[in-house]
Short mmCIF file of C-alpha atoms in Angstrom, two decimals:
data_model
loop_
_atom_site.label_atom_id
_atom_site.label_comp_id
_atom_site.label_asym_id
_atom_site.label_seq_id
_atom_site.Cartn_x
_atom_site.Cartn_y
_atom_site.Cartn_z
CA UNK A 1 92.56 88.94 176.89
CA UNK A 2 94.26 88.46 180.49
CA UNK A 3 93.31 89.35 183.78
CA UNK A 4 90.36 90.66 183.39
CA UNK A 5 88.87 87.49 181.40
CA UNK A 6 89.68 85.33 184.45
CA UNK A 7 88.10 87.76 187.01
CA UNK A 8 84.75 87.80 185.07
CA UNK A 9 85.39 83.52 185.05
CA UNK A 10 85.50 83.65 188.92
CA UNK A 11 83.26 85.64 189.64
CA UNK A 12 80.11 84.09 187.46
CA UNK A 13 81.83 80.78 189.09
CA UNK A 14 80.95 82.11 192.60
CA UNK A 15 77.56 83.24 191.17
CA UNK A 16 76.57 80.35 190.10
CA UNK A 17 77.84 78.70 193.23
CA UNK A 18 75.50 80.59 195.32
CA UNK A 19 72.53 81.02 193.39
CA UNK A 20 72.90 77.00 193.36
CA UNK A 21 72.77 76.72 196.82
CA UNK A 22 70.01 78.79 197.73
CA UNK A 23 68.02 77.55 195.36
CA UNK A 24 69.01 74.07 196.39
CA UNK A 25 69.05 74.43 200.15
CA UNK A 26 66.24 77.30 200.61
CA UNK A 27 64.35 76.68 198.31
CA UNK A 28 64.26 72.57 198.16
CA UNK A 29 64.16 72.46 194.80
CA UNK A 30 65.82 69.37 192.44
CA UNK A 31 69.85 69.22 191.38
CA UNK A 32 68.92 69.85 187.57
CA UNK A 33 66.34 72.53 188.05
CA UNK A 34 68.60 74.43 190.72
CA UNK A 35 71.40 74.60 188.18
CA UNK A 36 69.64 75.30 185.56
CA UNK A 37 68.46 78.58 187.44
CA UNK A 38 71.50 79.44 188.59
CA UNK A 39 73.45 79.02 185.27
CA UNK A 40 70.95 81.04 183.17
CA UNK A 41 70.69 84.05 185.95
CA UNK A 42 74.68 84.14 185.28
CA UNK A 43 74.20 83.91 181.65
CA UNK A 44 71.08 86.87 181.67
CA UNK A 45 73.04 88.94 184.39
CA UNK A 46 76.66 88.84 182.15
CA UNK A 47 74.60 90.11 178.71
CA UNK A 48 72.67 92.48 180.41
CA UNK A 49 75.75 94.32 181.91
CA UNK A 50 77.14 93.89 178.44
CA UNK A 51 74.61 95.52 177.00
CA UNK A 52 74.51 98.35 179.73
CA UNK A 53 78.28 99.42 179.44
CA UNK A 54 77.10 99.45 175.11
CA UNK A 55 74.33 101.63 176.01
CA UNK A 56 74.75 103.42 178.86
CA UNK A 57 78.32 104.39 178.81
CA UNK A 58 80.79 106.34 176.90
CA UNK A 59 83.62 105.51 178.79
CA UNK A 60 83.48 101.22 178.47
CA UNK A 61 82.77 99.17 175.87
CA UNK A 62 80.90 96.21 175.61
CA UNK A 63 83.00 92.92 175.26
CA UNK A 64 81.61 90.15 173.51
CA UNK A 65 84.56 87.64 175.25
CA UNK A 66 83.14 89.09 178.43
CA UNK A 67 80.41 86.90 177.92
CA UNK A 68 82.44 83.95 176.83
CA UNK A 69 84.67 84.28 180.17
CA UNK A 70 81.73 84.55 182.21
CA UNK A 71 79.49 81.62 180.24
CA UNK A 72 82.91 79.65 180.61
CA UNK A 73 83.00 80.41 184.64
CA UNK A 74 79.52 79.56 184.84
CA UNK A 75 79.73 76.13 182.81
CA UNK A 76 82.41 74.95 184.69
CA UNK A 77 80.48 75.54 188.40
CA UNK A 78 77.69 73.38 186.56
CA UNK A 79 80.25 70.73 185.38
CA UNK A 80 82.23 70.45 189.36
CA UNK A 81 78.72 70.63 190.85
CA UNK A 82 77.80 67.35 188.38
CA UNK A 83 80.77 65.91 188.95
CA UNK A 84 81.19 66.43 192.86
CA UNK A 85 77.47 64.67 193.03
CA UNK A 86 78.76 62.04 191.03
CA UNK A 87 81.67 60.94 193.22
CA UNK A 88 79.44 60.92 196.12
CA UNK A 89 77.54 58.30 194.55
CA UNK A 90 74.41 59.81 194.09
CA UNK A 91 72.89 59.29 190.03
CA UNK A 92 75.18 61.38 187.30
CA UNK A 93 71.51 61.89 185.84
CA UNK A 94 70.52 65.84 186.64
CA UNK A 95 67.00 65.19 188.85
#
């Protein structure tokens, strides 16, 4: 596990991120339902490549700590999101 690991971390960071906004922003809807989204789209887009590259492909191989880097990228966007609101001094609750 290396480089690799941490790329899939950042990027399903940077997912979530933006899903979160739009949905958020555009879309108006609450803090907990817009993360919620978000984080499950990353979690349903990372196994479904997974499973792709397994199926699909001779040449790569499905990774099951793919999915943990990217769930682990993904959590941790959820958790600074939280904890951003929080210091602003809005309710730690997820509305």
């Amino acid at each position: 596990m290396g480089h690799d690991k941490v790329g899939h971390g950042i990027f399903h960071f940077a997912f979530v991120l933006l899903w979160f906004l739009n949905f958020r922003f555009r879309c108006v809807w609450s803090f907990r339902k817009s993360a919620l989204y978000a984080f499950v789209f990353s979690l349903l887009y990372g196994v479904a490549i997974e499973l792709m590259q397994y199926t699909f492909t001779d040449t790569r191989k499905a990774d099951v700590w793919d999915v943990v880097a990217n769930s682990t990228g993904a959590s941790l966007c959820v958790f600074l999101l939280w904890l951003t609101r929080r210091r602003k001094g809005e309710s730690p609750a997820f509305r």
